[in-house]
Structures are given as C-alpha cells and as structure tokens.
Short mmCIF file of C-alpha atoms in Angstrom, two decimals:
data_model
loop_
_atom_site.label_atom_id
_atom_site.label_comp_id
_atom_site.label_asym_id
_atom_site.label_seq_id
_atom_site.Cartn_x
_atom_site.Cartn_y
_atom_site.Cartn_z
CA MET A 1280 -25.98 38.85 14.19
CA MET A 1281 -21.99 39.91 14.44
CA ALA A 1282 -21.97 36.31 15.91
CA ILE A 1283 -22.52 34.67 12.27
CA LEU A 1284 -19.88 35.86 10.27
CA PRO A 1285 -16.58 34.40 12.50
CA LEU A 1286 -18.63 30.90 12.77
CA PHE A 1287 -19.35 30.96 9.20
CA LYS A 1288 -15.52 31.69 8.41
CA THR A 1289 -14.43 29.06 10.94
CA ALA A 1290 -17.19 26.29 9.89
CA TYR A 1291 -16.08 27.16 6.18
CA TYR A 1292 -12.29 26.35 7.43
CA ASP A 1293 -13.25 23.46 8.85
CA ILE A 1294 -14.88 22.35 5.82
CA LYS A 1295 -12.15 23.45 3.36
CA ARG A 1296 -9.40 21.24 5.22
CA SER A 1297 -11.76 18.33 5.65
CA ARG A 1298 -10.76 15.27 3.56
CA LEU A 1299 -14.36 14.28 2.73
CA TYR A 1300 -14.37 17.82 0.65
CA GLN A 1301 -10.90 17.04 -0.82
CA VAL A 1302 -11.33 13.66 -1.23
CA LEU A 1303 -14.89 14.07 -3.31
CA LEU A 1304 -13.62 16.98 -5.50
CA LEU A 1305 -10.71 14.59 -6.61
CA PHE A 1306 -13.01 11.88 -6.82
CA VAL A 1307 -15.67 13.72 -9.48
CA PHE A 1308 -12.49 15.35 -11.12
CA PHE A 1309 -11.63 11.86 -12.12
CA MET A 1310 -14.90 10.69 -12.90
CA LEU A 1311 -15.05 13.97 -14.99
CA ALA A 1312 -11.78 13.64 -16.55
CA SER A 1313 -12.69 9.72 -17.75
CA SER A 1314 -16.00 9.89 -18.91
CA ASN A 1315 -14.55 10.10 -22.00
CA VAL A 1316 -13.97 6.29 -21.70
CA PHE A 1317 -17.29 5.78 -21.48
CA THR A 1318 -18.10 7.05 -25.00
CA PHE A 1319 -16.74 3.92 -26.31
CA PHE A 1320 -19.31 1.80 -25.53
CA THR A 1321 -21.90 4.12 -27.36
CA ARG A 1322 -20.10 5.32 -30.45
CA GLY A 1323 -22.09 8.53 -31.89
CA GLU A 1324 -23.52 9.41 -28.65
CA GLU A 1325 -20.17 10.76 -27.02
CA ILE A 1326 -20.96 14.13 -25.72
CA LYS A 1327 -24.30 13.24 -24.79
CA ILE A 1328 -22.56 10.43 -23.00
CA ILE A 1329 -20.23 13.06 -21.55
CA LYS A 1330 -23.14 15.43 -20.71
CA ASP A 1331 -24.97 12.75 -18.63
CA PHE A 1332 -22.11 11.46 -16.90
CA GLY A 1333 -20.95 15.17 -15.74
CA LEU A 1334 -24.31 16.12 -14.55
CA MET A 1335 -24.42 12.76 -12.29
CA ALA A 1336 -20.75 13.35 -11.30
CA ILE A 1337 -21.81 16.65 -10.11
CA ASN A 1338 -25.04 15.80 -8.47
CA LEU A 1339 -23.16 12.94 -6.82
CA PHE A 1340 -20.80 15.51 -5.38
CA GLY A 1341 -23.61 17.90 -3.84
CA ILE A 1342 -25.36 14.63 -2.46
CA LEU A 1343 -22.66 12.94 -0.58
CA PHE A 1344 -20.47 15.97 0.39
CA ILE A 1345 -23.73 17.13 2.11
CA LEU A 1346 -25.10 13.70 3.52
CA PHE A 1347 -21.81 12.91 4.84
CA GLY A 1348 -20.38 16.20 5.79
CA LEU A 1349 -23.19 17.83 6.86
CA SER A 1350 -24.87 15.21 8.76
CA ARG A 1351 -21.54 14.96 10.95
CA HIS A 1352 -20.79 18.74 11.86
CA LEU A 1353 -23.54 19.60 14.51
CA PRO A 1354 -23.13 16.27 15.93
CA ARG A 1355 -19.46 16.66 16.43
CA GLU A 1356 -19.47 20.25 17.68
CA ILE A 1357 -21.92 19.05 20.77
CA GLU A 1358 -20.21 15.83 20.84
CA ASP A 1359 -16.70 17.97 21.20
CA LYS A 1360 -18.59 20.41 23.21
CA THR A 1361 -16.89 23.03 21.52
CA ILE A 1362 -20.17 24.71 21.25
CA TYR A 1363 -20.45 25.07 25.11
CA THR A 1364 -17.59 27.62 24.61
CA ILE A 1365 -19.38 29.23 21.68
CA LEU A 1366 -22.83 29.43 23.63
CA THR A 1367 -21.18 31.37 26.44
CA ASN A 1368 -20.19 33.86 24.19
CA PRO A 1369 -22.72 36.24 22.10
CA ALA A 1370 -24.06 33.80 19.87
CA THR A 1371 -27.13 31.83 19.85
CA ARG A 1372 -28.10 28.74 18.62
CA THR A 1373 -29.62 29.83 15.47
CA HIS A 1374 -26.77 31.61 14.54
CA ILE A 1375 -24.55 28.15 14.72
CA LEU A 1376 -27.47 26.80 12.35
CA ILE A 1377 -27.31 29.87 10.02
CA ALA A 1378 -23.30 29.64 9.99
CA ASN A 1379 -23.14 26.18 9.23
CA LEU A 1380 -25.62 25.88 6.81
CA CYS A 1381 -24.02 28.84 4.89
CA ALA A 1382 -20.61 27.33 5.27
CA TYR A 1383 -21.69 24.27 3.46
CA LEU A 1384 -23.29 25.80 0.85
CA TYR A 1385 -20.71 28.42 0.16
CA ALA A 1386 -17.84 24.95 0.20
CA LEU A 1387 -20.76 23.39 -2.02
CA LEU A 1388 -20.73 26.43 -4.48
CA ILE A 1389 -17.18 26.58 -4.57
CA GLY A 1390 -16.99 22.66 -5.38
CA PHE A 1391 -19.64 23.30 -8.15
CA LEU A 1392 -18.19 26.44 -9.95
CA ILE A 1393 -14.60 24.30 -9.65
CA MET A 1394 -16.70 20.89 -11.16
CA THR A 1395 -18.40 23.11 -13.68
CA ALA A 1396 -15.27 24.52 -15.27
CA ILE A 1397 -13.30 21.25 -15.58
CA PHE A 1398 -16.47 19.91 -17.33
CA TYR A 1399 -16.98 22.89 -19.51
CA GLY A 1400 -13.42 22.52 -20.56
CA ILE A 1401 -14.02 18.82 -21.48
CA LEU A 1402 -17.14 19.87 -23.47
CA TYR A 1403 -15.27 22.42 -25.30
CA LEU A 1404 -12.51 19.82 -26.19
CA LYS A 1405 -14.65 17.43 -27.27
CA GLU A 1406 -17.63 19.67 -28.91
CA GLY A 1407 -15.29 23.07 -29.56
CA GLY A 1408 -18.27 25.07 -27.91
CA LEU A 1409 -20.07 25.73 -24.46
CA ASP A 1410 -23.38 24.31 -24.00
CA PRO A 1411 -25.82 26.77 -22.10
CA LEU A 1412 -28.17 24.05 -21.13
CA MET A 1413 -25.55 22.52 -19.24
CA ALA A 1414 -25.36 25.36 -17.00
CA LYS A 1415 -28.91 25.20 -16.25
CA GLY A 1416 -28.64 21.72 -15.21
CA ILE A 1417 -26.06 22.40 -12.61
CA ILE A 1418 -27.81 25.48 -11.21
CA LEU A 1419 -31.32 23.04 -10.67
CA ILE A 1420 -28.59 20.39 -8.86
CA TYR A 1421 -27.47 22.85 -6.89
CA MET A 1422 -30.93 24.23 -5.94
CA LYS A 1423 -31.97 20.32 -5.38
CA VAL A 1424 -29.11 20.05 -3.03
CA LEU A 1425 -29.77 23.39 -1.23
CA VAL A 1426 -33.16 21.59 -0.35
CA PHE A 1427 -31.54 18.51 0.88
CA SER A 1428 -29.03 20.50 2.81
CA THR A 1429 -31.92 21.64 4.69
CA LEU A 1430 -33.06 18.11 5.33
CA VAL A 1431 -30.06 16.99 6.56
CA LEU A 1432 -29.50 19.93 9.08
CA PHE A 1433 -33.07 19.14 10.60
CA PHE A 1434 -32.40 15.43 10.89
CA SER A 1435 -28.84 16.33 12.75
CA VAL A 1436 -29.97 18.60 15.47
CA VAL A 1437 -32.26 15.55 16.56
CA PHE A 1438 -30.46 12.35 15.53
CA SER A 1439 -26.99 10.87 15.46
CA PRO A 1440 -25.32 10.81 11.82
CA LEU A 1441 -26.01 7.47 11.16
CA ILE A 1442 -29.46 7.71 11.55
CA THR A 1443 -29.63 11.67 9.77
CA ILE A 1444 -28.08 9.67 6.92
CA ALA A 1445 -30.41 6.87 7.04
CA PHE A 1446 -33.32 9.11 7.39
CA SER A 1447 -31.84 11.76 4.42
CA LEU A 1448 -31.06 8.96 2.13
CA PHE A 1449 -34.88 7.80 2.57
CA LEU A 1450 -36.25 10.82 1.71
CA TYR A 1451 -34.00 11.97 -0.83
CA ILE A 1452 -35.36 8.52 -2.43
CA ALA A 1453 -38.98 9.39 -1.48
CA GLY A 1454 -38.33 12.71 -2.85
CA HIS A 1455 -38.08 11.46 -6.39
CA LEU A 1456 -41.19 9.43 -6.22
CA THR A 1457 -43.59 12.02 -4.79
CA ASN A 1458 -44.87 12.08 -8.40
CA TYR A 1459 -45.81 8.54 -8.22
CA LEU A 1460 -46.98 8.91 -4.67
CA SER A 1461 -49.70 11.52 -6.05
CA SER A 1462 -51.14 9.42 -8.93
CA LEU A 1463 -51.36 6.31 -6.28
CA ALA A 1464 -53.27 8.37 -4.10
CA ASP A 1465 -55.51 8.77 -6.84
CA GLN A 1466 -56.54 5.02 -6.87
CA LYS A 1467 -56.85 4.32 -3.27
CA ASN A 1468 -59.96 4.89 -0.43
CA PHE A 1469 -60.15 8.16 1.54
CA LEU A 1470 -57.75 7.10 3.91
CA GLY A 1471 -55.18 6.32 1.94
CA TRP A 1472 -55.84 9.08 -0.50
CA SER A 1473 -55.25 11.46 2.54
CA LEU A 1474 -52.21 9.83 3.61
CA LEU A 1475 -50.40 9.46 0.17
CA LYS A 1476 -51.88 12.84 -0.34
CA GLY A 1477 -50.29 14.21 2.81
CA LEU A 1478 -46.80 12.36 2.01
CA TYR A 1479 -47.20 14.32 -1.67
CA THR A 1480 -47.70 17.78 0.26
CA ILE A 1481 -44.91 17.18 2.82
CA LEU A 1482 -42.15 15.35 0.95
CA PRO A 1483 -40.01 17.31 -1.00
CA ASN A 1484 -40.09 16.94 -4.71
CA PHE A 1485 -36.89 16.09 -5.66
CA GLU A 1486 -37.93 15.73 -9.26
CA ASN A 1487 -38.87 19.43 -9.59
CA PHE A 1488 -35.03 19.97 -10.14
CA ASN A 1489 -34.40 16.69 -12.52
CA CYS A 1490 -34.05 17.99 -16.12
CA SER A 1491 -30.91 16.56 -16.57
CA GLY A 1492 -32.42 14.04 -18.78
CA SER A 1493 -34.28 16.41 -21.31
CA LEU A 1494 -31.16 19.06 -20.95
CA VAL A 1495 -28.81 16.45 -22.56
CA LEU A 1496 -31.03 15.78 -25.31
CA GLY A 1497 -31.00 19.58 -26.13
CA THR A 1498 -34.50 19.90 -24.99
CA ASP A 1499 -34.34 23.84 -23.09
CA VAL A 1500 -35.77 24.34 -19.76
CA SER A 1501 -37.26 28.23 -19.46
CA TRP A 1502 -35.54 30.37 -17.00
CA ARG A 1503 -39.33 30.89 -15.87
CA TYR A 1504 -39.55 27.24 -14.38
CA ILE A 1505 -35.89 27.84 -13.02
CA GLY A 1506 -37.00 30.75 -11.55
CA LEU A 1507 -40.11 29.03 -9.99
CA THR A 1508 -38.18 25.98 -9.13
CA GLY A 1509 -35.79 28.33 -7.46
CA ILE A 1510 -38.55 29.71 -5.34
CA TYR A 1511 -39.95 26.38 -4.47
CA SER A 1512 -36.65 25.24 -2.99
CA PHE A 1513 -35.60 28.64 -1.10
CA LEU A 1514 -39.67 28.30 0.35
CA TYR A 1515 -39.09 24.65 0.96
CA GLY A 1516 -35.44 25.15 2.62
CA MET A 1517 -36.71 28.14 5.05
CA VAL A 1518 -39.88 26.15 6.21
CA LEU A 1519 -37.86 23.35 6.93
CA PHE A 1520 -34.82 25.73 8.21
CA LEU A 1521 -37.39 27.41 10.82
CA LEU A 1522 -38.66 24.15 11.85
CA THR A 1523 -34.71 23.26 12.92
CA CYS A 1524 -34.28 26.06 14.65
CA ILE A 1525 -37.07 25.76 16.80
CA LEU A 1526 -35.79 21.84 17.77
CA PHE A 1527 -32.58 22.97 18.11
CA LYS A 1528 -33.63 25.90 20.29
CA ARG A 1529 -35.24 23.52 22.62
CA ARG A 1530 -32.52 20.30 22.66
CA GLU A 1531 -30.38 19.37 25.37
CA ILE A 1532 -27.03 19.41 24.76
CA MET B 924 -29.03 42.17 44.81
CA PRO B 925 -26.90 38.71 43.95
CA ILE B 926 -25.05 38.77 40.63
CA ILE B 927 -26.12 35.49 40.43
CA LYS B 928 -29.28 33.98 41.85
CA THR B 929 -30.62 30.42 41.80
CA GLU B 930 -34.23 29.38 43.51
CA ASN B 931 -34.73 25.80 44.06
CA LEU B 932 -32.95 24.86 40.63
CA THR B 933 -33.54 21.02 40.43
CA LYS B 934 -31.86 19.45 36.99
CA VAL B 935 -33.26 15.90 36.14
CA TYR B 936 -31.52 14.45 33.00
CA LYS B 937 -33.84 12.59 30.75
CA ASP B 938 -33.33 9.64 27.98
CA PHE B 939 -33.94 9.84 24.36
CA TRP B 940 -38.00 8.91 25.12
CA GLY B 941 -38.06 11.92 27.91
CA ARG B 942 -37.76 9.57 30.89
CA PRO B 943 -35.84 10.41 34.05
CA LYS B 944 -32.62 9.36 34.28
CA THR B 945 -30.60 10.80 36.77
CA ARG B 946 -31.29 13.51 39.42
CA ALA B 947 -28.03 15.79 39.03
CA LEU B 948 -29.32 19.05 41.16
CA SER B 949 -31.89 19.14 43.87
CA GLY B 950 -33.38 22.41 45.35
CA LEU B 951 -30.43 24.18 45.15
CA ASN B 952 -30.75 27.95 46.55
CA LEU B 953 -27.60 29.89 46.18
CA GLU B 954 -26.52 33.68 46.01
CA ILE B 955 -23.28 34.98 44.63
CA HIS B 956 -22.73 38.34 45.54
CA LYS B 957 -20.57 41.06 43.46
CA GLY B 958 -16.84 40.94 43.32
CA GLU B 959 -16.62 37.77 45.62
CA ILE B 960 -14.54 34.42 44.84
CA PHE B 961 -17.06 31.84 45.45
CA GLY B 962 -16.07 28.03 45.50
CA LEU B 963 -18.57 25.27 44.48
CA LEU B 964 -17.15 22.37 46.11
CA GLY B 965 -18.23 18.55 46.14
CA PRO B 966 -16.90 15.07 44.95
CA ASN B 967 -16.98 13.71 41.41
CA GLY B 968 -20.75 13.38 40.08
CA SER B 969 -22.04 15.83 42.97
CA GLY B 970 -23.55 18.31 40.53
CA LYS B 971 -21.30 21.37 40.41
CA THR B 972 -20.74 20.81 36.58
CA THR B 973 -24.46 20.64 36.23
CA ALA B 974 -24.83 23.66 38.37
CA LEU B 975 -22.38 26.07 36.38
CA LYS B 976 -24.29 24.82 33.28
CA LEU B 977 -27.62 25.48 34.30
CA MET B 978 -25.98 29.02 35.59
CA LEU B 979 -24.85 29.85 32.16
CA GLY B 980 -27.75 28.63 30.20
CA LEU B 981 -26.45 25.60 28.70
CA ILE B 982 -29.01 23.44 29.83
CA PHE B 983 -32.22 23.78 31.02
CA PRO B 984 -33.68 23.67 34.66
CA THR B 985 -36.30 20.94 35.43
CA THR B 986 -37.78 23.08 37.79
CA GLY B 987 -36.54 26.15 39.64
CA ASN B 988 -34.81 29.47 38.30
CA VAL B 989 -31.58 31.04 37.77
CA SER B 990 -30.42 34.72 37.20
CA VAL B 991 -27.55 36.42 36.60
CA MET B 992 -27.49 39.78 36.88
CA GLY B 993 -31.46 40.19 37.03
CA LYS B 994 -31.87 38.24 33.83
CA PRO B 995 -32.23 34.85 32.57
CA PRO B 996 -28.53 33.25 31.77
CA ARG B 997 -29.74 32.91 27.91
CA ASP B 998 -30.01 36.42 27.50
CA ILE B 999 -27.68 37.49 24.95
CA ASN B 1000 -26.62 40.56 26.13
CA LEU B 1001 -25.15 38.86 29.30
CA LYS B 1002 -22.92 36.82 27.47
CA SER B 1003 -20.10 39.05 26.73
CA LYS B 1004 -20.29 39.95 30.22
CA ILE B 1005 -19.46 36.25 31.59
CA GLY B 1006 -16.18 34.03 30.96
CA PHE B 1007 -16.77 30.41 30.81
CA MET B 1008 -13.44 27.86 31.28
CA PRO B 1009 -14.96 24.40 30.87
CA GLU B 1010 -13.40 21.40 32.41
CA GLU B 1011 -11.33 20.60 29.47
CA SER B 1012 -10.86 23.03 26.88
CA TYR B 1013 -13.86 22.85 24.28
CA LEU B 1014 -11.89 24.80 21.13
CA TYR B 1015 -11.48 23.53 17.73
CA ARG B 1016 -8.31 22.06 17.55
CA PHE B 1017 -7.48 23.22 14.05
CA LEU B 1018 -6.83 26.68 14.87
CA ASN B 1019 -3.56 28.45 16.56
CA ALA B 1020 -3.67 30.15 19.60
CA SER B 1021 -4.01 32.99 17.77
CA GLU B 1022 -6.86 32.44 15.66
CA THR B 1023 -8.50 30.97 18.20
CA LEU B 1024 -8.54 34.11 20.20
CA ARG B 1025 -9.45 35.88 17.13
CA PHE B 1026 -12.52 34.13 16.49
CA TYR B 1027 -13.83 34.55 20.04
CA GLY B 1028 -12.90 38.44 19.65
CA GLN B 1029 -14.82 38.60 16.77
CA LEU B 1030 -17.78 36.93 18.35
CA LEU B 1031 -17.57 39.58 20.70
CA GLY B 1032 -17.67 42.43 18.38
CA LEU B 1033 -13.76 43.11 18.41
CA LYS B 1034 -11.90 44.13 15.69
CA GLY B 1035 -8.86 46.02 14.28
CA LYS B 1036 -6.56 47.27 16.67
CA GLU B 1037 -8.51 46.70 19.85
CA LEU B 1038 -8.76 42.48 18.77
CA ASN B 1039 -5.01 42.58 18.06
CA ASN B 1040 -3.76 44.28 21.21
CA ARG B 1041 -6.04 42.39 23.16
CA VAL B 1042 -5.09 38.86 21.62
CA ASP B 1043 -1.23 39.93 22.43
CA ARG B 1044 -2.00 40.94 25.48
CA VAL B 1045 -3.87 37.86 26.71
CA LEU B 1046 -1.49 35.35 25.30
CA ASN B 1047 1.32 36.85 27.35
CA ILE B 1048 -0.64 36.50 30.18
CA VAL B 1049 -1.10 33.16 29.84
CA GLY B 1050 2.48 32.24 28.42
CA LEU B 1051 1.28 31.12 25.41
CA ASP B 1052 2.74 33.90 23.25
CA ARG B 1053 5.81 31.74 21.51
CA VAL B 1054 3.71 29.28 20.54
CA ARG B 1055 0.91 31.14 19.03
CA THR B 1056 1.13 29.52 15.48
CA GLN B 1057 0.82 26.23 16.64
CA PRO B 1058 -2.50 24.39 16.19
CA LEU B 1059 -4.22 23.57 19.35
CA ARG B 1060 -4.38 20.02 18.79
CA GLU B 1061 -0.54 20.05 19.24
CA TYR B 1062 -0.83 21.64 22.77
CA SER B 1063 -0.28 19.44 26.21
CA LYS B 1064 -3.39 19.19 28.46
CA GLY B 1065 -1.63 22.34 30.87
CA MET B 1066 -1.16 24.32 27.70
CA SER B 1067 -4.78 23.95 26.43
CA ARG B 1068 -6.09 24.76 30.29
CA ARG B 1069 -4.44 27.75 29.81
CA MET B 1070 -6.24 28.60 26.41
CA GLY B 1071 -9.25 27.97 28.02
CA LEU B 1072 -8.43 30.75 30.18
CA ALA B 1073 -7.18 33.07 27.45
CA GLN B 1074 -10.12 32.84 25.61
CA VAL B 1075 -11.78 33.72 29.48
CA LEU B 1076 -9.94 37.20 30.03
CA LEU B 1077 -10.19 38.06 26.49
CA LYS B 1078 -13.65 39.03 27.25
CA GLU B 1079 -12.57 41.05 30.39
CA PRO B 1080 -15.61 39.55 31.87
CA GLU B 1081 -17.59 40.90 34.94
CA ILE B 1082 -18.21 37.22 35.98
CA CYS B 1083 -15.91 34.00 35.55
CA VAL B 1084 -17.13 30.87 35.77
CA LEU B 1085 -14.45 28.11 36.00
CA ASP B 1086 -14.99 24.64 36.41
CA GLU B 1087 -12.14 22.78 37.73
CA PRO B 1088 -9.77 25.45 36.69
CA THR B 1089 -6.53 23.87 37.77
CA ILE B 1090 -7.59 20.27 37.13
CA GLY B 1091 -4.44 18.46 35.10
CA LEU B 1092 -2.10 21.04 35.72
CA ASP B 1093 1.36 20.67 37.08
CA PRO B 1094 1.82 23.02 40.47
CA ILE B 1095 3.55 25.71 38.70
CA GLY B 1096 0.78 26.06 36.18
CA ALA B 1097 -1.82 25.54 38.78
CA GLY B 1098 -0.28 28.13 41.04
CA GLU B 1099 0.00 30.90 38.02
CA ILE B 1100 -3.90 29.96 37.78
CA LYS B 1101 -4.36 30.71 41.46
CA ASP B 1102 -2.77 33.66 40.90
CA ILE B 1103 -4.52 35.15 37.88
CA ILE B 1104 -8.07 34.06 39.63
CA GLN B 1105 -6.58 36.10 42.54
CA GLU B 1106 -5.88 39.43 40.12
CA LEU B 1107 -9.55 38.98 38.62
CA LYS B 1108 -10.87 39.62 42.02
CA ASN B 1109 -8.55 42.58 42.87
CA LYS B 1110 -9.94 44.35 39.92
CA GLY B 1111 -13.67 43.64 40.99
CA THR B 1112 -14.54 40.35 38.85
CA THR B 1113 -16.81 37.77 40.38
CA VAL B 1114 -15.47 34.39 40.32
CA LEU B 1115 -17.46 31.37 41.08
CA PHE B 1116 -15.40 28.11 40.52
CA SER B 1117 -15.84 24.55 40.80
CA THR B 1118 -13.34 22.26 42.52
CA HIS B 1119 -12.68 18.86 44.60
CA ILE B 1120 -9.08 20.27 45.32
CA LEU B 1121 -9.71 21.68 48.84
CA SER B 1122 -6.06 22.79 49.33
CA GLU B 1123 -6.80 25.79 46.37
CA ALA B 1124 -10.09 26.98 47.48
CA GLU B 1125 -9.11 27.60 50.98
CA PRO B 1126 -6.58 30.38 50.04
CA LEU B 1127 -8.85 31.63 47.49
CA CYS B 1128 -12.71 31.69 48.41
CA ASP B 1129 -14.51 34.38 50.33
CA ARG B 1130 -17.46 32.01 50.13
CA ILE B 1131 -18.15 28.37 49.49
CA GLY B 1132 -21.01 25.91 48.91
CA ILE B 1133 -20.73 22.01 49.15
CA LEU B 1134 -22.71 19.82 46.73
CA TYR B 1135 -23.22 16.25 47.80
CA GLU B 1136 -25.70 13.83 45.95
CA GLY B 1137 -27.22 17.29 44.11
CA ARG B 1138 -27.99 18.83 47.51
CA LEU B 1139 -26.34 22.09 49.28
CA ILE B 1140 -25.22 20.91 51.91
CA ALA B 1141 -23.46 23.75 53.39
CA MET B 1142 -22.73 27.24 52.49
CA GLY B 1143 -21.00 30.47 53.96
CA ALA B 1144 -17.83 32.40 54.45
CA LEU B 1145 -15.12 30.40 55.36
CA THR B 1146 -14.34 32.80 58.48
CA ASP B 1147 -17.61 31.61 59.87
CA ILE B 1148 -18.04 27.86 58.76
CA LEU B 1149 -14.59 26.65 59.79
CA GLU B 1150 -14.85 27.77 62.99
CA VAL B 1151 -15.82 25.09 65.84
CA LYS B 1152 -18.19 26.15 68.37
CA ASP B 1153 -18.80 24.22 71.78
CA GLU B 1154 -22.37 24.09 73.18
CA VAL B 1155 -22.34 27.74 74.39
CA GLU B 1156 -21.33 29.29 71.09
CA VAL B 1157 -17.62 29.78 72.35
CA VAL B 1158 -14.89 29.76 69.23
CA LYS B 1159 -13.01 26.64 70.31
CA THR B 1160 -10.75 25.93 67.28
CA ARG B 1161 -10.70 26.43 63.46
CA GLU B 1162 -10.88 23.63 61.29
CA THR B 1163 -9.14 23.31 57.84
CA LEU B 1164 -11.16 23.34 54.88
CA GLU B 1165 -10.59 19.44 54.38
CA GLU B 1166 -11.53 18.53 57.83
CA PHE B 1167 -14.82 20.74 57.56
CA TYR B 1168 -15.40 18.91 54.07
CA ILE B 1169 -15.09 15.79 55.75
CA ARG B 1170 -16.81 16.09 58.49
CA THR B 1171 -19.79 17.76 56.62
CA ILE B 1172 -19.77 15.05 53.73
CA LYS B 1173 -19.25 12.41 56.53
CA ASN B 1174 -22.18 13.72 58.53
CA ARG B 1175 -24.44 13.74 55.76
CA ASP B 1176 -23.68 10.06 54.86
CA THR B 1177 -24.37 9.29 58.21
CA SER B 1178 -27.79 10.67 58.27
CA HIS B 1179 -28.39 9.38 54.71
CA PHE B 1180 -27.82 5.65 56.15
CA SER B 1181 -29.65 6.00 59.01
CA LYS B 1182 -32.71 6.50 57.15
#
C-alpha cells in the first residue's frame, strides 16, 4: 500500500502540468466570467441564467477533463512502457489504478473548488449574497463525475483512448435516459421488458445527480437526498472499480 | 537451488480476439544460479526480451512456469530484490533525475536521510550528479540509459535483469556499464542480461544461453562451450564466442532447412 502515495503524487504532478487541465480551467473561467453577457437576452432572469450557466460550465469541465484526461492516462503509461519500470518495483496494477483514479478525482476537486470560488464571486457581485443551493448542485455534479470517472477508467484498461471516449460518451448520454428506459420497459413484452430493465439496472443513473434545474429555481434538495445519492455514487463507483481491477490484472501489457 | 528457474516456458502473443499471433518463446528450460552473470544471447526477435519479461512477471506465460527465489515472479515481496533495466529507459520524462530516483525510492519504502543518501550515491555512480535537476526529456540516449541503470542500483538488488544494457551507448559509456556489471557480480549480485553484442558478453559472462526463434539452442559455461573437441574428446582449440555463436546458429538454420 505504501506505493500508492508516490504513484498518486507523480500522477497528480503529471495532471497539473498537463495542457488539458490548464486549458479547461481557463476555458471554464472565461465561460463563468462571460455568463453575464447572456443575461442581455433574458432580461429579468439574470441571476437564474448566471446560476444555470455556472453549474453547466462546472459540469462540462468535469466531464471533459475526465473524458479526455483519464481515457488517455493508463493507455499512455502502457504505450510509453513506464508501467514496466513501476511494476518491477513493489507496486501492483491495483495500486496504479487506485493512484491514477485518486489523482484525477483530487485534481477535479481542486478544479471544482477554484471554479466554485469564481462562481460564488460572480454571484456575490450580482446578487449581493451567497446562495447555498449552488453548493449542493456542485456537490451533486462532483458525485456524478466520480461515477463517470470509474466508467472511463473501466473502458481505458481494455480499449484505446478513442474507443474509450466513444463508449463513455454513449453511456453518459444513456445514463441520462435510464428513467425513460424504465418507463419504456413497462410497455414491452417479456423479452423487451427484461432487456430494458436489465439495462436500467446496469447503466449508471446520471439523472439522480441532475438537480441543477430545480436548484436554480430555488427548490431545495434535502441533505438526505444528497447523502443517499452519495452512497449510490460510491457503491456504483466501487463495483465498477473492482471490475476494472479484475480486468486489468488479467490484461497483457 | 537456482535463483531463477523456468520450466517449459512458452509464450504465444494473441490478438484482441484471443487468436494466436506470434510464438515468441517455446519450451524454455533455464536455471540461473546465485552470484553468476548469465548472458542471454540471440539475434533480434529471438525472444530474449519476452523471456526477461516473463521472469519479471510483466507478462503471463502461455504454458510453463517461472520461479524467482522459489516464488512466482509476480510476488510483491520479490520486487524490491530485483532490479530491471529495460532496453529503453521507460521513465517519466517530465521528472528530473533526482525526482525520478526519489519516486522509485519511495516505491521501495525509503524515506528521509536514507533516501537522500542513496539518491546522491547512485547519481554519482552513473555520473549524472551535475544534471540532476534537468528533466529527463532533455537527456541524450546515453544519459537516459544511465538513468535506467541508476533506478536499478537504487534498489541494491539481489538480482539484476538488464535488457541490452549497452545499446545506444558510446564505447566509453558501454565500458562504464560493463564495469558496473562486474562490480555487481563482485558484490554477489546475480546478473541476467540480454544482448546481441557478443564482444560485451564474452568477458563478462559466467554462462550463456543462445535463443533462436524462441528456442534455447545452446547453454553452458563459457569455458566449456567454447572448447572445440575432436572425435575422441580431446581439446583441440578454443573458439571465440562469436565463432561459437555463428556456428551454432548456422547449424540450426541448416537443420531447419533440411527438414
């Protein structure tokens, strides 16, 4: 287990200096800063637009960072063969996966904290106060990206970055439609019902985390709901991560 | 007891769908003893690197077994006792020499003064002390090879596995690496190295094995295999390793074509 910390530190150092991370942070910073511009189109709803835009920008940062960063991280280690030198030291493949995932989630957390500060700064200038509901929205987005990260990592141990990106993106969209799948299943015969219900059970339900719309409108989400969603994201992520470890242990590098 | 033992070791590389693609190694039986320098020789593509990777537990055998110090090669307790220098330096290019060695030292569980002392000492041995703050991406090939060796020496290993250790080095650099290998042997370290440069194997190795098309076609102590005997087993002359190597591979080729 002592190998995880140096692996984590090196992976985080690599992420921090990566162009993707820096460019995305900068991009979202400009998005947040320019959110004011869009309020011209909807007079009277400036605050709502800024909040909506802010949460969307943070979500976009998380998804793009994980999609284009994590999908390439492990394949690059395998392609550059740096993994050989690591594995001939007291480190296992599972250590590498844990360290990489934690490094990405940590970099994500730092990114989210920076963006939250900017977001609240803008809101404070506009509203003259700090809306606690936005923090709840950001926490839910972080949980969603956590599940998405384990999904991307899972594909990245088997497939090339391009296929990983395609599959992850497909499941990200499908994960937002799982409630639709469930209601569709009720209208089908047994075979169709089993297939759709099976998909509904297996696919991550990203709609659970999608409370931005109501939070922007001022409808509160209870801490109990956030806690339960947190447990869901942790358990889903954990199961997927364990599967990833099993797959990676057997993979030829 | 041999320190490394392979039994009927075979490796067939497969494609994504699990269909056999290349047979890299066939039925390798090898025993490497404690404290010796063993040279694994063979032309390019003969299976040397595959054999080393199997002995290090980096890839899985298709059939057969490997044991290192009586344990399977993937045993994590073994890892701090084996140093591996791959044929290219597979290190993080964004780190500098000092950071790289600190990283590998931390993987070994070293810290504080002990880690600092080892990093300083090893950088001195490989002659990279003056460029320790320069990122590895700015290193020449020779410097990168030295860095690969530094990562091995940092471990103070019981077994050193070196894949083509002098490839890409100038004669002075190659000579220095050979001196380090000899020094390791003097300290009692077992050294297994692969090469196709015979002139560097002959003065260093106690025993050699020749791989050709994935098969071990000759193995033994240099003193024994280089003796050319006549029909009544009286020693007549002594071949050079190069002569022996060419004769063995040519014989193999002839027998292969006559089938």
